[in-house]
Coordinates of C-alpha atoms in Angstrom, one line a residue:
M447 CA -242.6 47.5 -79.1
M448 CA -242.4 44.2 -81.0
A449 CA -243.4 41.4 -78.6
A450 CA -241.0 38.6 -78.1
T451 CA -242.3 35.2 -78.8
S452 CA -242.7 32.6 -76.1
T453 CA -240.2 30.3 -77.8
D454 CA -237.5 33.0 -77.9
V455 CA -237.9 33.7 -74.2
L456 CA -238.2 30.0 -73.3
E457 CA -234.6 29.4 -74.5
K458 CA -233.5 31.9 -72.0
A459 CA -235.6 30.6 -69.1
P460 CA -234.7 26.9 -68.6
A461 CA -236.5 24.8 -66.0
L462 CA -233.4 23.7 -64.2
C463 CA -232.8 25.8 -61.0
S464 CA -235.6 28.1 -62.0
Q465 CA -237.6 29.9 -59.3
R466 CA -240.9 28.4 -60.7
W467 CA -239.6 24.9 -60.1
N468 CA -238.2 25.9 -56.7
L469 CA -241.7 26.9 -55.8
A470 CA -243.0 23.5 -57.1
I471 CA -240.4 21.7 -55.0
L472 CA -241.2 23.6 -51.9
S473 CA -244.9 23.0 -52.5
F474 CA -244.1 19.3 -52.9
F475 CA -242.6 19.2 -49.5
G476 CA -245.4 21.4 -48.1
F477 CA -248.0 18.9 -49.3
L478 CA -245.8 16.1 -47.9
I479 CA -245.7 17.7 -44.4
L480 CA -249.4 18.6 -44.6
Y481 CA -250.4 15.0 -45.2
V482 CA -248.0 13.7 -42.6
T483 CA -249.7 15.8 -40.0
R484 CA -253.3 15.1 -41.1
V485 CA -252.9 11.3 -41.7
N486 CA -250.6 10.3 -38.8
L487 CA -253.6 9.7 -36.5
S488 CA -254.9 7.0 -38.9
V489 CA -251.9 4.9 -38.1
A490 CA -251.2 6.1 -34.6
I491 CA -254.7 5.2 -33.5
I492 CA -254.0 1.5 -34.1
C493 CA -251.4 1.5 -31.4
M494 CA -253.2 4.1 -29.2
V495 CA -256.4 2.1 -28.7
R496 CA -256.7 -1.2 -26.9
A497 CA -258.1 -4.0 -28.9
P498 CA -261.4 -5.7 -27.6
K499 CA -260.8 -8.5 -25.2
L500 CA -261.8 -11.8 -26.7
N501 CA -263.1 -15.1 -25.3
V502 CA -261.8 -17.9 -27.5
T503 CA -261.9 -20.9 -25.2
S504 CA -265.6 -21.3 -24.6
D505 CA -267.5 -23.5 -27.1
N506 CA -270.6 -21.3 -26.6
H507 CA -268.7 -18.1 -27.3
R508 CA -266.2 -19.0 -29.9
I509 CA -265.9 -15.9 -32.2
L510 CA -262.7 -16.4 -34.1
G511 CA -264.2 -17.4 -37.4
K512 CA -263.6 -17.0 -41.0
H513 CA -264.0 -13.3 -41.1
G514 CA -261.9 -12.3 -38.0
P515 CA -262.8 -11.5 -34.4
S516 CA -266.2 -9.9 -33.6
L517 CA -266.1 -6.6 -31.8
N518 CA -269.3 -7.3 -29.9
H519 CA -267.8 -9.8 -27.4
T520 CA -265.7 -8.5 -24.6
T521 CA -265.2 -11.4 -22.2
T522 CA -261.7 -11.7 -21.1
L523 CA -259.3 -14.6 -21.5
P524 CA -255.5 -14.8 -22.2
L525 CA -254.2 -13.9 -25.6
V526 CA -254.0 -16.9 -27.9
T527 CA -250.5 -17.7 -29.3
A528 CA -249.0 -20.4 -31.3
G529 CA -247.3 -21.7 -28.2
N530 CA -250.4 -22.6 -26.2
R531 CA -253.1 -23.2 -28.8
T532 CA -253.2 -24.4 -32.4
T533 CA -255.5 -23.4 -35.2
E534 CA -256.7 -27.1 -35.4
D535 CA -257.7 -26.9 -31.7
D536 CA -260.1 -24.1 -32.6
G537 CA -261.5 -25.8 -35.6
I538 CA -259.9 -23.4 -38.1
S539 CA -258.2 -24.6 -41.2
G540 CA -254.5 -24.0 -41.6
S541 CA -255.1 -21.9 -44.6
D542 CA -257.2 -19.4 -42.6
C543 CA -255.4 -16.3 -41.3
S544 CA -257.9 -15.4 -38.6
L545 CA -255.4 -15.7 -35.7
E546 CA -252.5 -13.9 -37.3
I547 CA -253.6 -10.5 -35.9
L548 CA -253.5 -12.0 -32.5
K549 CA -249.9 -13.3 -33.1
S550 CA -248.6 -10.0 -34.2
G551 CA -246.6 -9.4 -31.0
L552 CA -248.3 -6.0 -30.3
S553 CA -249.1 -6.2 -26.6
L554 CA -252.5 -4.9 -25.5
N555 CA -250.9 -3.3 -22.5
D556 CA -248.9 -0.9 -24.7
C557 CA -252.1 0.8 -25.8
E558 CA -253.4 3.6 -23.6
F559 CA -257.0 4.3 -24.6
D560 CA -260.4 2.5 -24.6
W561 CA -262.0 4.6 -27.3
D562 CA -264.8 2.7 -29.1
K563 CA -265.2 2.6 -32.9
R564 CA -267.5 5.6 -32.9
T565 CA -265.0 7.8 -31.0
Q566 CA -262.2 6.7 -33.3
S567 CA -264.2 7.6 -36.4
S568 CA -265.2 10.9 -34.9
L569 CA -261.6 11.8 -34.2
L570 CA -260.6 11.0 -37.8
A571 CA -263.5 13.0 -39.1
M572 CA -263.0 16.0 -36.9
F573 CA -260.2 17.3 -39.0
F574 CA -262.6 17.8 -41.9
Y575 CA -265.1 19.7 -39.8
G576 CA -262.4 22.4 -39.5
Y577 CA -261.0 21.9 -42.9
I578 CA -264.2 22.8 -44.7
F579 CA -264.5 26.3 -43.1
T580 CA -261.2 27.8 -44.5
Q581 CA -261.4 26.7 -48.2
I582 CA -263.1 29.7 -49.7
P583 CA -261.6 32.2 -47.2
G584 CA -258.2 30.7 -47.9
G585 CA -258.5 31.5 -51.6
W586 CA -259.7 35.0 -50.9
L587 CA -256.9 35.6 -48.3
A588 CA -254.3 34.3 -50.7
G589 CA -255.5 36.6 -53.5
R590 CA -255.5 39.6 -51.2
Y591 CA -252.5 39.0 -48.9
G592 CA -250.5 36.5 -50.9
G593 CA -250.3 32.7 -50.7
Q594 CA -246.8 32.7 -49.2
L595 CA -248.0 34.4 -46.0
V596 CA -251.3 32.7 -45.6
W597 CA -250.0 29.2 -46.2
G598 CA -246.8 29.7 -44.1
V599 CA -248.8 31.0 -41.1
S600 CA -251.4 28.2 -41.3
Q601 CA -248.7 25.6 -41.4
A602 CA -247.2 27.0 -38.3
V603 CA -250.6 26.6 -36.6
C604 CA -250.7 23.0 -37.8
A605 CA -247.3 22.3 -36.4
V606 CA -248.3 23.5 -32.9
C607 CA -251.5 21.4 -33.0
T608 CA -249.5 18.3 -33.9
L609 CA -246.9 18.8 -31.2
A610 CA -249.7 19.2 -28.6
M611 CA -251.7 16.1 -29.6
P612 CA -250.1 13.6 -27.2
L613 CA -250.7 15.8 -24.2
A614 CA -254.3 16.6 -25.3
A615 CA -255.2 12.9 -25.9
R616 CA -253.9 11.9 -22.5
A617 CA -255.7 14.7 -20.8
N618 CA -259.2 14.4 -22.4
V619 CA -260.6 13.1 -25.6
Y620 CA -262.4 16.4 -26.2
L621 CA -259.1 18.3 -26.2
A622 CA -258.0 15.9 -29.0
Y623 CA -261.2 16.7 -30.8
A624 CA -260.4 20.4 -30.5
L625 CA -256.9 20.1 -31.8
R626 CA -258.0 18.0 -34.8
F627 CA -260.6 20.7 -35.6
I628 CA -258.0 23.5 -35.4
L629 CA -255.6 21.4 -37.5
G630 CA -258.3 21.2 -40.1
L631 CA -258.8 25.0 -40.0
G632 CA -255.1 25.6 -40.6
A633 CA -254.7 22.9 -43.3
G634 CA -257.8 24.2 -45.2
V635 CA -256.0 27.1 -46.9
T636 CA -253.3 24.9 -48.5
F637 CA -254.8 24.0 -51.9
P638 CA -256.4 27.4 -52.5
C639 CA -253.1 29.1 -51.7
I640 CA -251.1 26.9 -54.1
H641 CA -253.6 27.4 -56.8
A642 CA -253.5 31.2 -56.3
M643 CA -249.7 31.2 -56.5
M644 CA -249.6 28.8 -59.5
G645 CA -252.0 31.0 -61.3
R646 CA -249.3 33.7 -61.2
W647 CA -246.2 31.4 -61.6
A648 CA -247.1 28.6 -64.0
P649 CA -246.7 29.2 -67.7
K650 CA -249.6 27.9 -69.8
L651 CA -247.8 24.8 -71.2
E652 CA -246.1 24.0 -67.8
R653 CA -249.2 24.0 -65.6
S654 CA -249.8 20.2 -65.6
K655 CA -246.1 19.6 -64.9
L656 CA -245.8 22.1 -62.0
V657 CA -249.2 21.4 -60.4
S658 CA -249.0 17.6 -60.7
F659 CA -245.4 17.5 -59.3
S660 CA -246.5 19.7 -56.4
F661 CA -249.5 17.6 -55.6
S662 CA -247.5 14.4 -55.7
G663 CA -246.1 15.5 -52.4
A664 CA -249.4 14.5 -50.8
A665 CA -249.1 10.9 -51.8
T666 CA -245.4 10.9 -50.7
G667 CA -246.5 12.2 -47.4
N668 CA -248.9 9.3 -47.1
V669 CA -246.1 6.9 -47.9
L670 CA -243.9 8.3 -45.1
T671 CA -246.8 8.4 -42.7
F672 CA -247.9 4.8 -43.1
S673 CA -244.5 3.3 -43.2
L674 CA -242.6 5.4 -40.6
S675 CA -245.5 5.8 -38.2
A676 CA -245.9 2.0 -38.0
L677 CA -242.2 1.6 -37.1
L678 CA -242.4 4.5 -34.6
C679 CA -245.4 2.7 -33.0
V680 CA -243.2 -0.2 -32.2
Y681 CA -239.8 1.4 -31.7
G682 CA -240.4 5.1 -31.0
F683 CA -240.2 7.0 -27.8
D684 CA -243.1 8.2 -25.6
N685 CA -244.8 4.8 -25.8
G686 CA -244.2 4.7 -29.6
W687 CA -247.2 6.6 -30.9
G688 CA -246.3 9.9 -29.1
S689 CA -243.1 10.1 -31.2
I690 CA -245.2 10.2 -34.4
F691 CA -246.7 13.5 -33.5
Y692 CA -243.5 15.1 -32.1
L693 CA -241.5 14.3 -35.2
S694 CA -244.3 15.4 -37.5
G695 CA -244.6 18.8 -35.7
L696 CA -240.9 19.5 -35.7
G697 CA -240.6 18.7 -39.5
N698 CA -243.5 21.1 -40.1
L699 CA -241.8 23.9 -38.3
L700 CA -238.6 23.4 -40.3
W701 CA -240.6 23.6 -43.5
V702 CA -242.2 26.9 -42.5
V703 CA -238.8 28.5 -42.0
V704 CA -237.5 27.4 -45.4
W705 CA -240.8 28.4 -47.1
F706 CA -240.5 32.0 -46.0
M707 CA -236.9 32.2 -47.0
V708 CA -237.2 30.7 -50.6
T709 CA -240.6 31.7 -52.1
A710 CA -242.5 34.8 -53.1
D711 CA -246.1 35.5 -54.1
T712 CA -245.4 36.5 -57.7
P713 CA -242.4 36.5 -60.1
A714 CA -242.3 40.3 -59.8
K715 CA -241.8 40.1 -56.1
H716 CA -239.1 37.5 -56.1
K717 CA -235.7 38.8 -55.2
R718 CA -233.6 36.1 -56.9
I719 CA -235.5 35.4 -60.1
S720 CA -233.8 36.2 -63.5
E721 CA -235.3 38.8 -65.7
A722 CA -235.6 36.2 -68.5
E723 CA -237.6 33.9 -66.4
R724 CA -239.8 36.7 -65.1
N725 CA -240.5 37.9 -68.6
Y726 CA -241.2 34.4 -69.8
I727 CA -243.8 33.7 -67.1
E728 CA -245.5 37.0 -67.4
T729 CA -245.6 36.8 -71.2
S730 CA -247.0 33.2 -71.1
I731 CA -249.7 34.1 -68.6
G732 CA -250.5 37.2 -70.6
E733 CA -250.4 39.9 -68.0
S734 CA -247.9 42.0 -66.1
Q735 CA -247.7 41.0 -62.4
V736 CA -246.0 44.3 -61.4
K737 CA -249.2 46.2 -60.8
K738 CA -251.8 43.5 -60.8
E739 CA -255.2 44.8 -60.2
T740 CA -257.3 43.1 -57.5
L741 CA -260.4 42.3 -59.5
P742 CA -263.8 41.5 -58.0
T743 CA -264.7 37.8 -57.9
P744 CA -267.5 36.9 -60.4
W745 CA -269.4 34.8 -57.9
R746 CA -272.6 34.4 -60.0
A747 CA -270.7 33.4 -63.2
I748 CA -268.7 30.9 -61.2
F749 CA -271.7 29.2 -59.7
T750 CA -273.5 29.0 -63.0
S751 CA -270.6 27.7 -64.9
G752 CA -270.9 24.1 -66.2
P753 CA -267.1 23.5 -66.2
V754 CA -266.8 24.7 -62.6
W755 CA -269.5 22.2 -61.6
A756 CA -267.5 19.5 -63.4
C757 CA -264.6 20.3 -61.2
I758 CA -266.8 20.4 -58.1
I759 CA -268.4 17.0 -58.9
A760 CA -265.1 15.3 -59.8
H761 CA -263.4 16.7 -56.7
M762 CA -266.2 15.5 -54.4
L763 CA -266.5 12.0 -55.8
N764 CA -262.8 11.5 -56.1
N765 CA -262.3 12.6 -52.5
Y766 CA -264.9 10.2 -51.2
T767 CA -262.7 7.2 -52.4
G768 CA -259.5 9.0 -51.4
Y769 CA -260.6 9.9 -47.9
T770 CA -262.1 6.4 -47.4
M771 CA -258.7 4.9 -48.1
L772 CA -256.8 7.6 -46.4
T773 CA -258.5 7.2 -43.1
S774 CA -259.5 3.5 -43.2
L775 CA -256.8 1.6 -45.2
P776 CA -254.8 0.7 -42.1
S777 CA -258.0 -0.7 -40.5
F778 CA -258.8 -2.7 -43.6
M779 CA -255.3 -4.1 -43.6
K780 CA -255.7 -5.1 -40.0
E781 CA -259.3 -6.4 -40.0
V782 CA -259.5 -8.2 -43.3
L783 CA -256.0 -8.9 -44.4
K784 CA -254.8 -9.6 -40.8
F785 CA -251.4 -7.8 -41.1
D786 CA -249.6 -6.9 -37.9
I787 CA -248.7 -3.2 -37.2
K788 CA -245.3 -3.3 -38.9
Q789 CA -246.6 -5.0 -42.0
N790 CA -249.7 -2.8 -42.0
G791 CA -247.8 0.4 -42.1
A792 CA -245.4 -0.7 -44.9
L793 CA -248.1 -2.2 -47.1
S794 CA -250.5 0.7 -46.5
A795 CA -247.8 2.9 -47.9
V796 CA -247.1 1.0 -51.1
P797 CA -250.3 2.2 -53.0
Y798 CA -249.3 5.8 -52.2
I799 CA -245.9 5.3 -53.7
C800 CA -247.7 4.4 -57.0
T801 CA -249.9 7.5 -56.7
S802 CA -246.9 9.7 -56.1
L803 CA -245.0 8.3 -59.2
V804 CA -248.0 8.5 -61.5
S805 CA -248.9 12.1 -60.3
A806 CA -245.4 13.3 -61.0
T807 CA -245.2 11.8 -64.4
S808 CA -248.7 12.3 -65.7
G809 CA -248.2 16.0 -65.8
Q810 CA -245.3 15.5 -68.2
V811 CA -247.5 13.3 -70.5
A812 CA -250.5 15.7 -70.4
D813 CA -248.4 18.7 -71.3
K814 CA -246.7 16.8 -74.1
L815 CA -250.1 15.9 -75.6
R816 CA -251.2 19.5 -75.4
A817 CA -247.9 21.0 -76.7
K818 CA -247.8 18.7 -79.8
G819 CA -251.5 19.3 -80.6
I820 CA -252.4 15.7 -80.2
L821 CA -255.2 16.6 -77.7
S822 CA -256.8 19.9 -76.8
T823 CA -256.6 20.9 -73.2
K824 CA -260.3 20.0 -72.7
N825 CA -259.9 16.5 -74.1
T826 CA -256.7 16.0 -72.1
R827 CA -258.4 16.8 -68.9
K828 CA -261.4 14.6 -69.7
L829 CA -259.2 11.6 -70.8
F830 CA -257.1 11.7 -67.6
Q831 CA -260.2 12.1 -65.3
V832 CA -262.2 9.3 -66.9
M833 CA -259.3 7.0 -66.8
A834 CA -258.8 7.8 -63.1
F835 CA -262.4 7.2 -62.2
V836 CA -263.1 4.1 -64.3
G837 CA -259.8 2.4 -63.7
G838 CA -260.0 3.0 -59.9
A839 CA -263.6 1.7 -59.8
V840 CA -262.7 -1.6 -61.6
C841 CA -259.8 -2.2 -59.3
I842 CA -261.6 -1.5 -56.1
V843 CA -264.5 -3.8 -57.0
C844 CA -262.0 -6.6 -57.6
V845 CA -260.5 -6.0 -54.2
A846 CA -263.9 -6.3 -52.6
Y847 CA -264.1 -10.0 -53.5
L848 CA -260.7 -11.0 -52.2
N849 CA -259.7 -12.1 -48.7
C850 CA -256.6 -12.5 -46.5
T851 CA -255.5 -15.7 -48.3
Q852 CA -254.9 -13.5 -51.4
R853 CA -253.0 -10.7 -49.8
G854 CA -250.5 -10.3 -52.6
L855 CA -253.2 -9.8 -55.2
V856 CA -255.1 -7.4 -52.9
V857 CA -252.0 -5.2 -52.5
F858 CA -251.4 -5.3 -56.3
L859 CA -254.9 -4.2 -57.1
L860 CA -254.8 -1.4 -54.5
C861 CA -251.6 -0.2 -56.0
L862 CA -253.2 -0.2 -59.5
C863 CA -256.3 1.6 -58.1
F864 CA -254.1 4.3 -56.5
S865 CA -252.1 4.6 -59.7
F866 CA -255.3 5.5 -61.6
L867 CA -256.2 8.0 -58.9
G868 CA -252.9 9.7 -59.4
L869 CA -254.1 10.8 -62.9
N870 CA -256.4 13.3 -61.2
T871 CA -253.5 15.7 -60.8
S872 CA -253.5 16.3 -64.5
A873 CA -257.3 16.4 -64.7
Y874 CA -259.6 18.3 -62.4
C875 CA -256.8 19.3 -60.0
V876 CA -255.2 21.6 -62.6
N877 CA -258.4 22.4 -64.5
H878 CA -259.2 25.4 -62.2
I879 CA -256.1 27.2 -63.5
D880 CA -257.2 26.5 -67.1
L881 CA -260.6 28.0 -66.5
A882 CA -259.6 31.1 -64.6
P883 CA -256.0 31.8 -63.7
R884 CA -256.9 35.0 -61.9
H885 CA -259.4 33.3 -59.7
A886 CA -257.8 29.9 -59.3
G887 CA -257.4 30.1 -55.6
V888 CA -261.1 31.0 -55.0
L889 CA -262.2 28.3 -57.5
F890 CA -260.2 25.6 -55.7
G891 CA -261.5 26.9 -52.4
I892 CA -265.1 26.4 -53.7
T893 CA -264.5 23.0 -55.1
N894 CA -262.5 21.8 -52.1
T895 CA -265.2 23.1 -49.7
A896 CA -267.6 20.8 -51.4
A897 CA -265.0 18.0 -51.6
T898 CA -264.4 18.2 -47.8
I899 CA -267.9 16.9 -47.1
P900 CA -266.9 13.4 -48.2
G901 CA -264.0 13.6 -45.7
M902 CA -266.5 14.3 -42.9
I903 CA -268.8 11.5 -44.1
A904 CA -266.5 8.8 -45.3
P905 CA -265.0 7.7 -41.9
L906 CA -268.5 7.7 -40.3
V907 CA -269.9 5.6 -43.2
V908 CA -267.0 3.1 -42.9
G909 CA -267.6 2.9 -39.1
A910 CA -271.3 2.3 -39.7
L911 CA -270.8 -0.3 -42.5
T912 CA -268.0 -2.2 -40.7
P913 CA -269.1 -2.7 -37.1
N914 CA -267.5 -6.1 -37.0
G915 CA -264.7 -5.6 -39.5
T916 CA -265.7 -8.5 -41.7
A917 CA -264.8 -9.0 -45.3
E918 CA -268.5 -8.8 -46.3
E919 CA -268.9 -5.4 -44.5
W920 CA -265.8 -4.0 -46.2
R921 CA -267.2 -5.1 -49.5
R922 CA -270.1 -2.7 -49.1
V923 CA -267.6 0.1 -48.4
F924 CA -265.8 -0.6 -51.7
F925 CA -269.0 -0.8 -53.7
V926 CA -270.0 2.7 -52.6
C927 CA -266.7 4.1 -53.7
A928 CA -266.9 2.4 -57.1
G929 CA -270.4 3.5 -57.8
L930 CA -269.6 7.2 -57.0
A931 CA -266.5 7.0 -59.3
V932 CA -268.6 5.9 -62.3
V933 CA -271.0 8.7 -61.7
G934 CA -268.1 11.1 -61.5
A935 CA -266.7 9.9 -64.8
I936 CA -270.0 10.4 -66.7
L937 CA -270.7 13.9 -65.3
Y938 CA -267.1 15.2 -65.8
S939 CA -267.0 14.0 -69.4
I940 CA -270.2 15.9 -70.1
L941 CA -269.5 19.2 -68.3
A942 CA -265.8 19.8 -68.4
D943 CA -263.9 22.3 -70.4
G944 CA -260.2 23.3 -70.7
E945 CA -260.2 26.9 -72.0
L946 CA -260.2 30.3 -70.3
Q947 CA -263.8 31.2 -69.5
S948 CA -265.4 34.4 -70.7
W949 CA -266.2 35.5 -67.2
A950 CA -262.5 35.1 -66.2
L951 CA -261.1 37.4 -68.9
P952 CA -259.3 40.6 -67.9
P953 CA -261.0 43.8 -69.0
A954 CA -260.9 43.8 -72.8
M955 CA -258.7 46.2 -74.6
E956 CA -259.9 48.0 -77.8
Y957 CA -257.7 49.2 -80.6
I958 CA -258.6 52.6 -81.9
V959 CA -256.5 53.2 -85.0
T960 CA -256.3 56.9 -86.1
D961 CA -253.9 57.0 -88.9
I962 CA -253.1 53.9 -91.0
K963 CA -252.5 52.9 -94.6
G964 CA -255.4 51.0 -95.9
G965 CA -258.1 51.8 -93.3
K966 CA -259.0 50.9 -89.8
E967 CA -259.5 47.1 -90.4
D968 CA -256.1 46.8 -92.1
G969 CA -254.5 48.5 -89.1
K970 CA -256.1 46.0 -86.7
E971 CA -254.9 43.1 -88.9
Y972 CA -251.3 44.5 -88.9
L973 CA -251.3 44.7 -85.1
E974 CA -252.5 41.1 -84.8
N975 CA -250.0 39.8 -87.3
H976 CA -247.2 41.5 -85.4
Q977 CA -248.3 40.0 -82.0
L978 CA -249.3 43.4 -80.6
E979 CA -252.3 41.8 -78.9
S980 CA -252.1 43.4 -75.4
F981 CA -250.5 46.3 -73.6
P982 CA -249.8 46.8 -69.9
R983 CA -251.7 50.0 -69.5
A984 CA -254.8 51.7 -71.0
D985 CA -252.9 55.0 -71.8
T986 CA -250.2 53.3 -74.0
Y987 CA -249.6 54.9 -77.4
V988 CA -247.9 53.1 -80.3
K989 CA -245.8 55.6 -82.3
E990 CA -245.4 55.5 -86.0
D991 CA -241.7 54.7 -85.9
T992 CA -242.2 51.6 -83.7
L993 CA -244.2 49.8 -86.4
D994 CA -241.7 49.4 -89.2
G995 CA -242.9 52.5 -91.0
A996 CA -246.4 51.2 -91.4
G997 CA -247.8 54.6 -90.5
V998 CA -249.9 53.3 -87.6
Q999 CA -250.8 55.4 -84.6
S1000 CA -253.2 53.8 -82.1
L1001 CA -254.7 54.5 -78.7
I1002 CA -255.5 51.5 -76.5
K1003 CA -258.3 52.0 -74.0
P1004 CA -260.8 49.8 -72.2
S1005 CA -263.6 48.9 -74.4
K1006 CA -267.2 49.9 -73.5
D1007 CA -268.3 46.4 -74.4
A1008 CA -265.6 44.7 -72.3
V1009 CA -266.6 41.6 -70.4
Q1010 CA -266.3 42.6 -66.8
P1011 CA -265.5 40.0 -64.2

């Protein structure tokens, strides 16, 4: 009956080729595919929508100034190129980059739609109107039917929506709205499903590693989307932009097939897991997954918990900056930095490379700090989150004061900003599992529901603040992001925690010692010293000969004073 220590089992359950890391790798690619399908429109829309027609020859209507072309003028004249007009002829200094966007070589005739800025913003935001509805249901469904099934089916729905987008956009913009909404519904279950599964798969001292590595797939998906979509706009089939959606959808379907073949909801249900790894995971988490009870969700305790509200606030305010960049960075690159479509895609991707690398490595650092006792889990989460918020805010304020003549510095600061944001994966992103492993899916569903609201608002705020796309208008966008980040750092540092919450404990087990040497209290101390802290069932008896002749016989049963979820 003597319990094996985690160190003993760990030696028999290496990370290499383990099923828990196979799950993390498949989750990485799942997030990658998810973000490819949700972000591809942000790049594709640049080569889908015709640019405004500009009058640049009339002295009374000259609009190519220091801050780029105004979108309020629509009089038509031929496209200005270096061959028929010089910057000096227009009274613009040679150091100004106002005309570069007009020299990019992307023909206006290649674009198919005349959607105005409001329509474009609404299309980008429509995803989040669907996304918000399936967060909490996604966590509940994952807890009841398993994250493997729920996420796999939802990703199949996302694949179909992505494949149908070119046809829908050409038929009617309202069909495109509908597909973006359904895509959001399907994608909404992703994070709750992964948190529900990681709550059953991630050993306590590997949570940061597994979760941060999985989440780094999201940033990698952004990298592929921004870089490859820009190239497909120029060189792809079906007028360029159509190929973006077809290839994204096919990649999504391929992932769904592999997902169902390789993963399982729990270690106990996995057909190829080793016994050593299964025992290690279940011992570390502290419960047997074979006959796991479906416990009621402690809704009241959740919504009155300060640490849960810390996760909600951090998630919301981080997502405002994240979604602002995710949906609008290509537009900023085009309108302020004057990059052409090929440069735009590649350089929009660079910051997300930094996020991906930091996300994958920060988990290793966080778990090292915890394992060596340098920082508690609570202080580790607070440190990483405050660094993410404050560091990102400083960088984004600096970006607000730069222009297209300082492109290199702008890209560097954006990379630094996104690197700081990558620290989130070792902070609030994994904090849900610290607080309540059994309810992690529902918790993330709650926080991500709230955090989806910025995704609905951010594109509309950007559209309202940047009607002309000038540098001054974009400066306001960045100030809003920075201000919210500072507020998030303050509130998270006050409210956050890193330990298992009392309302998330399993039903308490009480030792009733009936025959011991030295009295009842000595018997309890003996059990604790010999690591007999929990038993799989309430009707388990510990026989005398199993306790090294200590003469202890105990009955374990649920305590009357147990904290019930």
